[in-house]
mmCIF file of C-alpha atoms in Angstrom:
data_model
loop_
_atom_site.group_PDB
_atom_site.id
_atom_site.type_symbol
_atom_site.label_atom_id
_atom_site.label_comp_id
_atom_site.label_asym_id
_atom_site.label_seq_id
_atom_site.Cartn_x
_atom_site.Cartn_y
_atom_site.Cartn_z
ATOM 1 C CA MET Z 1 -60.038 -26.427 149.223
ATOM 2 C CA ARG Z 2 -58.505 -23.478 147.409
ATOM 3 C CA THR Z 3 -54.858 -22.835 148.170
ATOM 4 C CA ASP Z 4 -55.627 -19.147 148.699
ATOM 5 C CA ASP Z 5 -58.263 -20.074 151.295
ATOM 6 C CA LEU Z 6 -55.803 -22.338 153.057
ATOM 7 C CA ILE Z 7 -53.305 -19.474 153.152
ATOM 8 C CA THR Z 8 -55.969 -17.233 154.666
ATOM 9 C CA SER Z 9 -56.638 -19.689 157.458
ATOM 10 C CA LEU Z 10 -52.910 -20.247 158.059
ATOM 11 C CA ALA Z 11 -52.370 -16.498 158.357
ATOM 12 C CA ALA Z 12 -55.328 -16.306 160.742
ATOM 13 C CA ASP Z 13 -53.716 -18.863 163.047
ATOM 14 C CA THR Z 14 -51.862 -16.470 165.298
ATOM 15 C CA SER Z 15 -51.215 -18.999 168.056
ATOM 16 C CA ALA Z 16 -47.773 -18.622 169.551
ATOM 17 C CA LEU Z 17 -44.804 -19.997 167.682
ATOM 18 C CA SER Z 18 -43.253 -23.128 169.185
ATOM 19 C CA PRO Z 19 -40.009 -22.329 171.008
ATOM 20 C CA PRO Z 20 -36.847 -22.549 168.906
ATOM 21 C CA LEU Z 21 -35.575 -26.092 168.478
ATOM 22 C CA ARG Z 22 -32.412 -25.495 170.495
ATOM 23 C CA GLN Z 23 -34.501 -24.375 173.442
ATOM 24 C CA SER Z 24 -36.781 -27.424 173.413
ATOM 25 C CA VAL Z 25 -33.840 -29.825 173.099
ATOM 26 C CA VAL Z 26 -31.930 -28.134 175.937
ATOM 27 C CA GLY Z 27 -35.089 -28.296 178.068
ATOM 28 C CA GLY Z 28 -35.520 -31.972 177.201
ATOM 29 C CA LEU Z 29 -31.860 -32.626 177.970
ATOM 30 C CA ILE Z 30 -32.100 -31.084 181.441
ATOM 31 C CA CYS Z 31 -35.209 -33.140 182.237
ATOM 32 C CA ALA Z 32 -33.548 -36.267 180.869
ATOM 33 C CA VAL Z 33 -30.422 -35.785 182.998
ATOM 34 C CA LEU Z 34 -32.549 -35.158 186.109
ATOM 35 C CA ALA Z 35 -34.719 -38.213 185.489
ATOM 36 C CA ALA Z 36 -31.751 -40.507 184.881
ATOM 37 C CA SER Z 37 -29.895 -39.088 187.908
ATOM 38 C CA ILE Z 38 -32.847 -39.755 190.198
ATOM 39 C CA ILE Z 39 -32.940 -43.369 189.042
ATOM 40 C CA PHE Z 40 -29.163 -43.752 189.264
ATOM 41 C CA PHE Z 41 -28.774 -42.253 192.729
ATOM 42 C CA SER Z 42 -31.764 -44.116 194.142
ATOM 43 C CA VAL Z 43 -30.505 -47.461 192.833
ATOM 44 C CA SER Z 44 -26.742 -47.343 193.283
ATOM 45 C CA GLY Z 45 -24.906 -44.011 193.191
ATOM 46 C CA PRO Z 46 -21.202 -43.500 192.457
ATOM 47 C CA ARG Z 47 -18.500 -45.931 193.526
ATOM 48 C CA ILE Z 48 -17.254 -45.847 197.137
ATOM 49 C CA ASP Z 49 -13.736 -44.675 196.267
ATOM 50 C CA PHE Z 50 -15.054 -41.901 193.988
ATOM 51 C CA GLY Z 51 -12.817 -39.235 195.555
ATOM 52 C CA ALA Z 52 -9.661 -41.330 195.290
ATOM 53 C CA ALA Z 53 -10.498 -42.392 191.738
ATOM 54 C CA LEU Z 54 -10.666 -38.739 190.674
ATOM 55 C CA GLY Z 55 -6.897 -38.630 191.220
ATOM 56 C CA THR Z 56 -6.194 -41.154 188.430
ATOM 57 C CA TRP Z 57 -5.974 -40.046 184.792
ATOM 58 C CA ARG Z 58 -7.887 -43.037 183.462
ATOM 59 C CA PHE Z 59 -10.935 -42.401 185.632
ATOM 60 C CA ASP Z 60 -10.828 -38.677 184.891
ATOM 61 C CA PHE Z 61 -10.517 -39.280 181.201
ATOM 62 C CA LYS Z 62 -13.367 -41.774 181.212
ATOM 63 C CA LEU Z 63 -15.631 -39.282 182.975
ATOM 64 C CA LEU Z 64 -14.536 -36.437 180.735
ATOM 65 C CA LEU Z 65 -15.138 -38.394 177.543
ATOM 66 C CA VAL Z 66 -18.616 -39.677 178.418
ATOM 67 C CA ALA Z 67 -19.659 -36.366 179.971
ATOM 68 C CA ALA Z 68 -18.439 -34.436 176.912
ATOM 69 C CA SER Z 69 -20.395 -36.708 174.615
ATOM 70 C CA VAL Z 70 -23.660 -35.518 176.249
ATOM 71 C CA PRO Z 71 -23.570 -31.904 174.924
ATOM 72 C CA VAL Z 72 -21.976 -33.026 171.652
ATOM 73 C CA THR Z 73 -24.726 -35.554 170.877
ATOM 74 C CA ALA Z 74 -27.398 -33.111 172.068
ATOM 75 C CA PHE Z 75 -26.065 -30.562 169.593
ATOM 76 C CA VAL Z 76 -26.293 -33.231 166.879
ATOM 77 C CA CYS Z 77 -29.951 -33.734 167.892
ATOM 78 C CA VAL Z 78 -30.673 -30.058 167.218
ATOM 79 C CA ARG Z 79 -28.957 -30.241 163.833
ATOM 80 C CA MET Z 80 -30.807 -33.426 162.923
ATOM 81 C CA GLY Z 81 -34.088 -31.834 163.954
ATOM 82 C CA ARG Z 82 -34.087 -29.389 161.061
ATOM 83 C CA PRO Z 83 -35.467 -29.992 157.574
ATOM 84 C CA LEU Z 84 -32.166 -29.050 155.944
ATOM 85 C CA PRO Z 85 -29.685 -31.883 156.243
ATOM 86 C CA SER Z 86 -26.551 -30.520 157.884
ATOM 87 C CA THR Z 87 -23.126 -31.996 158.516
ATOM 88 C CA THR Z 88 -22.898 -34.028 161.683
ATOM 89 C CA TRP Z 89 -20.039 -36.450 160.936
ATOM 90 C CA PRO Z 90 -17.337 -34.159 162.417
ATOM 91 C CA PHE Z 91 -18.963 -34.678 165.816
ATOM 92 C CA ALA Z 92 -18.811 -38.448 165.486
ATOM 93 C CA VAL Z 93 -15.192 -38.149 164.328
ATOM 94 C CA LEU Z 94 -14.391 -35.933 167.316
ATOM 95 C CA LEU Z 95 -15.733 -38.445 169.845
ATOM 96 C CA ALA Z 96 -14.205 -41.442 168.057
ATOM 97 C CA GLY Z 97 -10.877 -39.590 167.803
ATOM 98 C CA LEU Z 98 -10.784 -38.851 171.540
ATOM 99 C CA LEU Z 99 -11.527 -42.476 172.295
ATOM 100 C CA ALA Z 100 -8.885 -43.696 169.828
ATOM 101 C CA ALA Z 101 -6.306 -41.340 171.341
ATOM 102 C CA ALA Z 102 -7.031 -42.690 174.828
ATOM 103 C CA VAL Z 103 -6.783 -46.284 173.600
ATOM 104 C CA SER Z 104 -3.439 -45.563 171.915
ATOM 105 C CA PHE Z 105 -2.130 -43.884 175.039
ATOM 106 C CA GLU Z 106 -3.210 -46.833 177.186
ATOM 107 C CA LEU Z 107 -1.530 -49.292 174.815
ATOM 108 C CA ALA Z 108 1.639 -47.181 174.859
ATOM 109 C CA VAL Z 109 1.996 -46.833 178.635
ATOM 110 C CA THR Z 110 0.755 -50.208 179.959
ATOM 111 C CA PRO Z 111 2.533 -53.577 179.543
ATOM 112 C CA SER Z 112 0.898 -55.850 176.994
ATOM 113 C CA ASP Z 113 0.026 -58.579 179.512
ATOM 114 C CA THR Z 114 -2.439 -56.214 181.233
ATOM 115 C CA TRP Z 115 -4.299 -55.415 178.020
ATOM 116 C CA PHE Z 116 -6.585 -58.423 178.000
ATOM 117 C CA PRO Z 117 -7.684 -58.298 181.679
ATOM 118 C CA ASN Z 118 -8.219 -54.537 181.399
ATOM 119 C CA TRP Z 119 -10.258 -54.968 178.233
ATOM 120 C CA ARG Z 120 -12.391 -57.693 179.798
ATOM 121 C CA GLY Z 121 -12.816 -55.635 182.978
ATOM 122 C CA THR Z 122 -14.572 -56.819 186.101
ATOM 123 C CA ASN Z 123 -18.196 -56.196 185.273
ATOM 124 C CA ALA Z 124 -18.797 -55.901 181.541
ATOM 125 C CA LEU Z 125 -22.241 -57.463 181.813
ATOM 126 C CA LEU Z 126 -23.430 -54.859 184.309
ATOM 127 C CA CYS Z 127 -22.181 -52.167 181.928
ATOM 128 C CA LEU Z 128 -24.182 -53.693 179.065
ATOM 129 C CA VAL Z 129 -27.324 -53.686 181.196
ATOM 130 C CA ALA Z 130 -26.912 -50.457 183.177
ATOM 131 C CA ILE Z 131 -26.267 -48.114 180.228
ATOM 132 C CA PRO Z 132 -29.423 -49.060 178.291
ATOM 133 C CA ALA Z 133 -31.484 -49.203 181.508
ATOM 134 C CA LEU Z 134 -30.434 -45.687 182.491
ATOM 135 C CA SER Z 135 -31.017 -44.420 178.937
ATOM 136 C CA VAL Z 136 -34.602 -45.479 178.274
ATOM 137 C CA LEU Z 137 -36.309 -42.672 180.185
ATOM 138 C CA PRO Z 138 -33.956 -39.980 178.788
ATOM 139 C CA LEU Z 139 -34.697 -41.317 175.302
ATOM 140 C CA LEU Z 140 -38.443 -40.929 175.765
ATOM 141 C CA ILE Z 141 -37.992 -37.395 177.116
ATOM 142 C CA LEU Z 142 -35.668 -36.359 174.285
ATOM 143 C CA LEU Z 143 -37.982 -37.818 171.635
ATOM 144 C CA LEU Z 144 -40.841 -35.843 173.181
ATOM 145 C CA SER Z 145 -38.767 -32.673 173.041
ATOM 146 C CA LEU Z 146 -38.127 -33.368 169.346
ATOM 147 C CA ARG Z 147 -41.829 -33.675 168.533
ATOM 148 C CA SER Z 148 -41.911 -30.036 167.432
ATOM 149 C CA ALA Z 149 -38.872 -30.595 165.183
ATOM 150 C CA ALA Z 150 -38.972 -31.214 161.455
ATOM 151 C CA PRO Z 151 -36.116 -33.660 160.895
ATOM 152 C CA ALA Z 152 -34.868 -34.275 157.364
ATOM 153 C CA SER Z 153 -34.628 -37.901 158.425
ATOM 154 C CA PRO Z 154 -36.799 -38.908 161.397
ATOM 155 C CA ALA Z 155 -34.830 -42.147 161.860
ATOM 156 C CA ARG Z 156 -31.500 -40.326 162.068
ATOM 157 C CA ALA Z 157 -32.893 -37.720 164.441
ATOM 158 C CA GLY Z 158 -34.167 -40.578 166.588
ATOM 159 C CA ALA Z 159 -30.737 -42.226 166.469
ATOM 160 C CA ALA Z 160 -29.150 -38.945 167.597
ATOM 161 C CA ALA Z 161 -31.622 -38.792 170.480
ATOM 162 C CA GLY Z 162 -30.644 -42.378 171.272
ATOM 163 C CA ALA Z 163 -26.959 -41.444 171.265
ATOM 164 C CA ALA Z 164 -27.570 -38.481 173.572
ATOM 165 C CA SER Z 165 -29.605 -40.670 175.942
ATOM 166 C CA ALA Z 166 -26.900 -43.338 175.939
ATOM 167 C CA ALA Z 167 -24.349 -40.607 176.689
ATOM 168 C CA ILE Z 168 -26.388 -39.539 179.727
ATOM 169 C CA GLY Z 169 -26.705 -43.136 180.893
ATOM 170 C CA ALA Z 170 -23.005 -43.781 180.298
ATOM 171 C CA ALA Z 171 -21.941 -40.591 182.099
ATOM 172 C CA LEU Z 172 -23.856 -41.632 185.220
ATOM 173 C CA TYR Z 173 -22.748 -45.245 185.039
ATOM 174 C CA ALA Z 174 -19.123 -44.160 184.567
ATOM 175 C CA THR Z 175 -19.099 -42.726 188.104
ATOM 176 C CA HIS Z 176 -20.100 -46.134 189.429
ATOM 177 C CA CYS Z 177 -18.020 -48.398 187.176
ATOM 178 C CA PHE Z 178 -14.636 -49.685 188.428
ATOM 179 C CA ASP Z 179 -13.253 -50.424 184.986
ATOM 180 C CA ASP Z 180 -11.406 -47.307 183.892
ATOM 181 C CA SER Z 181 -9.306 -48.641 181.039
ATOM 182 C CA PRO Z 182 -9.970 -46.908 177.697
ATOM 183 C CA LEU Z 183 -9.920 -50.427 176.226
ATOM 184 C CA PHE Z 184 -12.944 -51.273 178.371
ATOM 185 C CA VAL Z 185 -14.758 -48.021 177.575
ATOM 186 C CA ALA Z 186 -14.145 -48.328 173.844
ATOM 187 C CA THR Z 187 -15.686 -51.792 173.818
ATOM 188 C CA TRP Z 188 -18.370 -52.200 176.452
ATOM 189 C CA TYR Z 189 -19.637 -48.628 176.714
ATOM 190 C CA VAL Z 190 -20.018 -48.503 172.948
ATOM 191 C CA LEU Z 191 -21.782 -51.879 172.925
ATOM 192 C CA GLY Z 192 -24.075 -50.676 175.712
ATOM 193 C CA ALA Z 193 -24.944 -47.540 173.744
ATOM 194 C CA LEU Z 194 -25.681 -49.337 170.459
ATOM 195 C CA PRO Z 195 -29.112 -50.790 171.335
ATOM 196 C CA VAL Z 196 -30.213 -47.363 172.619
ATOM 197 C CA VAL Z 197 -29.170 -45.737 169.343
ATOM 198 C CA MET Z 198 -31.040 -48.391 167.384
ATOM 199 C CA LEU Z 199 -34.138 -48.082 169.557
ATOM 200 C CA GLY Z 200 -33.962 -44.305 169.056
ATOM 201 C CA ALA Z 201 -33.781 -44.733 165.293
ATOM 202 C CA MET Z 202 -36.768 -47.069 165.280
ATOM 203 C CA MET Z 203 -38.858 -44.835 167.518
ATOM 204 C CA GLY Z 204 -37.785 -41.723 165.635
ATOM 205 C CA LYS Z 205 -38.881 -43.220 162.350
ATOM 206 C CA ARG Z 206 -42.309 -43.770 163.809
ATOM 207 C CA TYR Z 207 -42.855 -40.837 166.155
ATOM 208 C CA LEU Z 208 -40.841 -38.001 164.614
ATOM 209 C CA ARG Z 209 -42.619 -38.142 161.248
ATOM 210 C CA TRP Z 210 -44.108 -34.851 160.191
ATOM 211 C CA MET E 1 -60.237 -4.449 107.838
ATOM 212 C CA ILE E 2 -61.569 -7.070 110.190
ATOM 213 C CA ALA E 3 -59.296 -8.255 112.942
ATOM 214 C CA PRO E 4 -58.734 -12.017 113.266
ATOM 215 C CA PRO E 5 -61.177 -13.569 115.741
ATOM 216 C CA ASP E 6 -58.601 -14.393 118.412
ATOM 217 C CA ALA E 7 -57.325 -10.832 118.487
ATOM 218 C CA LEU E 8 -60.909 -9.647 118.933
ATOM 219 C CA CYS E 9 -61.351 -11.961 121.826
ATOM 220 C CA ARG E 10 -58.269 -10.598 123.512
ATOM 221 C CA VAL E 11 -59.539 -7.058 123.179
ATOM 222 C CA THR E 12 -63.040 -7.727 124.408
ATOM 223 C CA LYS E 13 -61.867 -9.676 127.505
ATOM 224 C CA PRO E 14 -62.245 -7.271 130.423
ATOM 225 C CA PHE E 15 -59.077 -6.523 132.319
ATOM 226 C CA GLN E 16 -59.608 -7.189 135.985
ATOM 227 C CA PRO E 17 -56.652 -6.102 138.069
ATOM 228 C CA ALA E 18 -58.538 -6.958 141.266
ATOM 229 C CA ASN E 19 -58.552 -10.612 140.242
ATOM 230 C CA ILE E 20 -54.791 -10.925 140.019
ATOM 231 C CA PRO E 21 -53.965 -13.360 142.775
ATOM 232 C CA LEU E 22 -51.508 -12.314 145.428
ATOM 233 C CA ARG E 23 -49.169 -15.173 144.584
ATOM 234 C CA ASP E 24 -48.299 -13.739 141.198
ATOM 235 C CA VAL E 25 -46.482 -10.817 142.754
ATOM 236 C CA HIS E 26 -42.836 -11.554 142.173
ATOM 237 C CA ARG E 27 -40.753 -11.491 145.318
ATOM 238 C CA THR E 28 -37.048 -12.078 145.635
ATOM 239 C CA PRO E 29 -35.795 -14.648 148.167
ATOM 240 C CA GLU E 30 -34.476 -11.750 150.268
ATOM 241 C CA ASP E 31 -37.921 -10.096 150.286
ATOM 242 C CA LEU E 32 -39.487 -13.345 151.391
ATOM 243 C CA ALA E 33 -36.921 -13.840 154.163
ATOM 244 C CA THR E 34 -37.524 -10.298 155.412
ATOM 245 C CA LEU E 35 -41.280 -10.856 155.360
ATOM 246 C CA MET E 36 -40.880 -14.169 157.176
ATOM 247 C CA ARG E 37 -38.833 -12.537 159.925
ATOM 248 C CA ALA E 38 -41.573 -9.930 160.323
ATOM 249 C CA ALA E 39 -44.157 -12.721 160.303
ATOM 250 C CA ASN E 40 -42.339 -14.640 163.028
ATOM 251 C CA SER E 41 -42.461 -11.566 165.224
ATOM 252 C CA GLY E 42 -46.216 -11.361 164.805
ATOM 253 C CA ASP E 43 -46.924 -9.455 161.557
ATOM 254 C CA ALA E 44 -49.947 -11.295 160.116
ATOM 255 C CA VAL E 45 -50.080 -9.258 156.895
ATOM 256 C CA ALA E 46 -46.440 -10.029 156.141
ATOM 257 C CA TYR E 47 -47.138 -13.673 156.899
ATOM 258 C CA ARG E 48 -49.959 -13.858 154.387
ATOM 259 C CA GLN E 49 -47.676 -12.287 151.794
ATOM 260 C CA VAL E 50 -44.895 -14.798 152.481
ATOM 261 C CA LEU E 51 -47.216 -17.775 152.137
ATOM 262 C CA ALA E 52 -48.771 -16.377 148.986
ATOM 263 C CA GLY E 53 -45.328 -15.627 147.582
ATOM 264 C CA LEU E 54 -44.086 -19.117 148.415
ATOM 265 C CA ALA E 55 -47.093 -20.924 146.950
ATOM 266 C CA GLY E 56 -45.915 -20.181 143.402
ATOM 267 C CA ASN E 57 -42.428 -21.529 144.131
ATOM 268 C CA LEU E 58 -43.873 -24.604 145.799
ATOM 269 C CA ARG E 59 -46.106 -25.288 142.831
ATOM 270 C CA ILE E 60 -43.111 -25.280 140.492
ATOM 271 C CA ILE E 61 -41.127 -27.549 142.824
ATOM 272 C CA ALA E 62 -44.043 -29.996 143.153
ATOM 273 C CA ARG E 63 -44.735 -30.141 139.403
ATOM 274 C CA ARG E 64 -41.083 -30.593 138.517
ATOM 275 C CA GLY E 65 -40.619 -33.242 141.158
ATOM 276 C CA LEU E 66 -43.673 -35.175 140.019
ATOM 277 C CA ALA E 67 -42.641 -34.897 136.369
ATOM 278 C CA ARG E 68 -39.117 -36.051 137.141
ATOM 279 C CA ALA E 69 -40.516 -39.109 138.892
ATOM 280 C CA GLY E 70 -42.764 -39.762 135.901
ATOM 281 C CA ARG E 71 -45.941 -38.972 137.792
ATOM 282 C CA SER E 72 -48.890 -36.921 136.679
ATOM 283 C CA GLY E 73 -49.032 -33.346 137.913
ATOM 284 C CA ASP E 74 -52.594 -33.811 139.199
ATOM 285 C CA ASP E 75 -51.417 -34.175 142.765
ATOM 286 C CA ALA E 76 -49.217 -31.084 142.679
ATOM 287 C CA GLU E 77 -51.708 -28.862 144.479
ATOM 288 C CA ASP E 78 -52.168 -31.448 147.271
ATOM 289 C CA ILE E 79 -48.417 -31.334 147.819
ATOM 290 C CA VAL E 80 -48.368 -27.519 147.688
ATOM 291 C CA GLN E 81 -51.019 -27.359 150.405
ATOM 292 C CA GLU E 82 -49.317 -30.001 152.504
ATOM 293 C CA THR E 83 -46.046 -28.085 152.248
ATOM 294 C CA LEU E 84 -47.725 -24.801 153.197
ATOM 295 C CA LEU E 85 -49.189 -26.462 156.291
ATOM 296 C CA ALA E 86 -45.779 -27.897 157.199
ATOM 297 C CA ILE E 87 -44.111 -24.510 156.727
ATOM 298 C CA HIS E 88 -46.745 -23.012 158.980
ATOM 299 C CA LEU E 89 -46.492 -25.588 161.778
ATOM 300 C CA LYS E 90 -42.690 -25.919 161.612
ATOM 301 C CA ARG E 91 -41.727 -22.304 161.015
ATOM 302 C CA HIS E 92 -39.801 -22.193 164.297
ATOM 303 C CA THR E 93 -37.259 -24.626 162.775
ATOM 304 C CA TRP E 94 -36.060 -21.937 160.363
ATOM 305 C CA ASN E 95 -32.909 -20.294 161.658
ATOM 306 C CA GLU E 96 -33.537 -16.598 160.951
ATOM 307 C CA ALA E 97 -29.844 -15.974 160.416
ATOM 308 C CA LEU E 98 -29.846 -18.291 157.374
ATOM 309 C CA PRO E 99 -31.470 -17.820 153.944
ATOM 310 C CA LEU E 100 -35.146 -18.788 153.828
ATOM 311 C CA MET E 101 -35.405 -20.554 150.475
ATOM 312 C CA PRO E 102 -33.098 -23.542 151.145
ATOM 313 C CA TRP E 103 -35.225 -24.277 154.213
ATOM 314 C CA VAL E 104 -38.437 -23.961 152.188
ATOM 315 C CA ARG E 105 -37.068 -26.198 149.445
ATOM 316 C CA ALA E 106 -36.001 -28.795 152.018
ATOM 317 C CA ILE E 107 -39.547 -28.926 153.406
ATOM 318 C CA ALA E 108 -41.020 -29.068 149.899
ATOM 319 C CA HIS E 109 -38.660 -31.890 148.987
ATOM 320 C CA HIS E 110 -39.498 -33.792 152.174
ATOM 321 C CA LYS E 111 -43.218 -33.475 151.472
ATOM 322 C CA LEU E 112 -42.819 -34.396 147.810
ATOM 323 C CA VAL E 113 -40.862 -37.561 148.583
ATOM 324 C CA ASP E 114 -43.309 -38.439 151.345
ATOM 325 C CA ALA E 115 -46.330 -37.904 149.109
ATOM 326 C CA MET E 116 -44.909 -40.004 146.305
ATOM 327 C CA ARG E 117 -43.951 -42.807 148.683
ATOM 328 C CA ARG E 118 -47.421 -42.765 150.206
ATOM 329 C CA ARG E 119 -49.256 -42.744 146.941
ATOM 330 C CA GLY E 120 -47.139 -45.627 145.727
ATOM 331 C CA PHE E 121 -47.657 -46.446 142.119
ATOM 332 C CA ARG E 122 -51.193 -45.160 141.883
ATOM 333 C CA THR E 123 -50.317 -42.275 139.632
ATOM 334 C CA HIS E 124 -47.277 -43.728 137.943
ATOM 335 C CA LEU E 125 -47.216 -42.641 134.334
ATOM 336 C CA PRO E 126 -44.516 -42.691 131.691
ATOM 337 C CA ILE E 127 -43.266 -39.176 131.152
ATOM 338 C CA GLU E 128 -43.973 -39.150 127.402
ATOM 339 C CA ASP E 129 -47.711 -39.264 128.055
ATOM 340 C CA PHE E 130 -47.876 -35.759 129.347
ATOM 341 C CA GLU E 131 -44.665 -34.224 128.138
ATOM 342 C CA ASP E 132 -46.549 -31.583 126.144
ATOM 343 C CA THR E 133 -48.535 -30.462 129.149
ATOM 344 C CA LEU E 134 -45.535 -30.040 131.414
ATOM 345 C CA GLY E 135 -44.716 -26.528 130.369
ATOM 346 C CA ALA E 136 -48.297 -25.361 130.347
ATOM 347 C CA ASP E 137 -50.002 -24.026 133.420
ATOM 348 C CA ALA E 138 -52.541 -26.767 133.925
ATOM 349 C CA THR E 139 -53.753 -25.600 137.318
ATOM 350 C CA PRO E 140 -57.313 -24.433 137.232
ATOM 351 C CA SER E 141 -57.433 -20.953 138.603
ATOM 352 C CA PRO E 142 -57.907 -20.638 141.523
ATOM 353 C CA ALA E 143 -55.571 -23.462 142.584
ATOM 354 C CA TRP E 144 -57.614 -26.126 144.316
ATOM 355 C CA SER E 145 -56.956 -29.459 145.972
ATOM 356 C CA SER E 146 -59.479 -32.114 146.836
ATOM 357 C CA GLU E 147 -57.449 -33.820 149.538
ATOM 358 C CA CYS E 148 -57.686 -30.937 151.986
ATOM 359 C CA GLU E 149 -61.405 -30.697 151.251
ATOM 360 C CA VAL E 150 -61.948 -34.351 152.119
ATOM 361 C CA LEU E 151 -59.950 -34.048 155.348
ATOM 362 C CA LEU E 152 -61.767 -30.856 156.225
ATOM 363 C CA SER E 153 -65.085 -32.660 155.956
ATOM 364 C CA ARG E 154 -63.819 -35.256 158.446
ATOM 365 C CA LEU E 155 -62.914 -32.703 161.118
ATOM 366 C CA PRO E 156 -65.178 -32.195 164.125
ATOM 367 C CA GLU E 157 -68.126 -30.005 163.108
ATOM 368 C CA ARG E 158 -66.990 -26.994 165.161
ATOM 369 C CA GLN E 159 -63.454 -27.011 163.749
ATOM 370 C CA ARG E 160 -64.706 -27.380 160.210
ATOM 371 C CA GLN E 161 -67.092 -24.446 160.622
ATOM 372 C CA ILE E 162 -64.294 -22.287 161.978
ATOM 373 C CA VAL E 163 -61.858 -23.093 159.168
ATOM 374 C CA GLN E 164 -64.520 -22.476 156.571
ATOM 375 C CA ALA E 165 -65.754 -19.254 158.105
ATOM 376 C CA MET E 166 -62.221 -17.993 158.388
ATOM 377 C CA SER E 167 -60.766 -19.024 155.067
ATOM 378 C CA ILE E 168 -63.641 -18.990 152.628
ATOM 379 C CA GLU E 169 -65.924 -16.396 154.157
ATOM 380 C CA GLY E 170 -63.036 -14.356 155.562
ATOM 381 C CA HIS E 171 -64.543 -13.698 158.983
ATOM 382 C CA SER E 172 -62.434 -12.648 161.944
ATOM 383 C CA ALA E 173 -61.966 -14.842 165.008
ATOM 384 C CA ARG E 174 -64.095 -12.433 167.039
ATOM 385 C CA ASP E 175 -67.041 -12.556 164.605
ATOM 386 C CA ILE E 176 -66.931 -16.333 164.476
ATOM 387 C CA GLY E 177 -66.768 -16.474 168.246
ATOM 388 C CA VAL E 178 -69.872 -14.324 168.548
ATOM 389 C CA ARG E 179 -71.698 -16.450 165.991
ATOM 390 C CA LEU E 180 -70.734 -19.791 167.534
ATOM 391 C CA GLY E 181 -70.955 -18.601 171.131
ATOM 392 C CA MET E 182 -67.252 -19.111 171.837
ATOM 393 C CA SER E 183 -64.542 -16.791 173.073
ATOM 394 C CA GLU E 184 -62.109 -15.381 170.533
ATOM 395 C CA GLY E 185 -59.299 -17.352 172.173
ATOM 396 C CA ALA E 186 -61.244 -20.605 171.936
ATOM 397 C CA VAL E 187 -61.816 -19.980 168.217
ATOM 398 C CA ARG E 188 -58.080 -19.502 167.715
ATOM 399 C CA VAL E 189 -57.240 -22.659 169.646
ATOM 400 C CA ALA E 190 -59.790 -24.632 167.611
ATOM 401 C CA LEU E 191 -58.343 -23.227 164.379
ATOM 402 C CA HIS E 192 -54.829 -24.242 165.368
ATOM 403 C CA ARG E 193 -56.006 -27.760 166.254
ATOM 404 C CA ALA E 194 -57.861 -28.035 162.974
ATOM 405 C CA LEU E 195 -54.779 -27.026 160.986
ATOM 406 C CA LYS E 196 -52.657 -29.516 162.898
ATOM 407 C CA ALA E 197 -55.197 -32.234 162.217
ATOM 408 C CA LEU E 198 -55.219 -31.320 158.518
ATOM 409 C CA ALA E 199 -51.414 -31.488 158.368
ATOM 410 C CA GLU E 200 -51.348 -34.842 160.138
ATOM 411 C CA GLY E 201 -54.099 -36.173 157.910
ATOM 412 C CA LEU E 202 -52.270 -35.070 154.785
ATOM 413 C CA ALA E 203 -49.013 -36.592 156.009
ATOM 414 C CA GLY E 204 -50.801 -39.862 156.784
ATOM 415 C CA VAL E 205 -49.757 -39.750 160.427
ATOM 416 C CA GLU E 206 -52.003 -42.000 162.522
ATOM 417 C CA LYS E 207 -52.810 -40.627 165.933
#
């Protein structure tokens, strides 16, 4: 086929442009949050003492951190969805920095004999199961919303989608979880998110190719 | 005095301005970005000019990339066409506030790397073997690629007819619709599907 002929047929294809990437990711994000919320509220819902817990700084900080990581990771998804590689490490540094600050604060204000029980928490296993379980559906939805993207690296874009899905799962689970110590969050939440990020990378490599 | 034979040749060759391909018109990156913005808001003429203007750039990028990797430049036109299809289908990922060319080069690079990875070592050649041909314009005019042709022949009959009627014979969607007994909209949908299928076929994406 002649290149000029191809150009003619491309110019003749006047079908509507796909929506801008930001718009499809935001749409996917809203659907993902709704889907995960429906699952979460039909299975368990927030903890009984939710109102009282809101009065403690550790619970508030936990919620704030995981909830803030949802828009941050979603923004990284949009960046990763473009053909031009763009800087995303500051976002990872931002989230890691917030977590590190909370851990330092916790270590500074609590006596050292409470560190280990707080780190171990009361239900680490549930955390490791609930976060991935709540994240699978959001991951599928976000990957679908990235189908129109053109990621410089499909695997990395998939990993970003995995991180955003894990953030959604973690944000919902955080309202249910009784372990509020930053030591717990820094360990078990991160471990719960890891398999989702890896699954996202694997699926992205396969399904976000273009 | 008799002129040397080659000079004679040059004089007797007819000058055909109508045959100068669109892609040889030099356009600055700013021109192309302006045209692309117009194209994205629905200006089909501007769009054709952008693609034609980019094809030359893409050809240079593909040839250089292949040469740098020690591959023959034979596949360059396949990569140019694949990149043009990707630009077309992914043009919403260009942020209009940013310069156009870095985005184009990123797509070209992605497609080049992908094509070389896919073709493996099939066309691996030491660079010395074709060093002297690198500078020369080895593309037969008009630029042609077999890969698209093969994929085109594998498309459903209807889609293939539409692409051919549109690109090679230059018919409008309405004319083709009348001829094939389809609505103009259906012709456009079929064209879009065909182009998507071509892009996926070129990229080796299994469905």
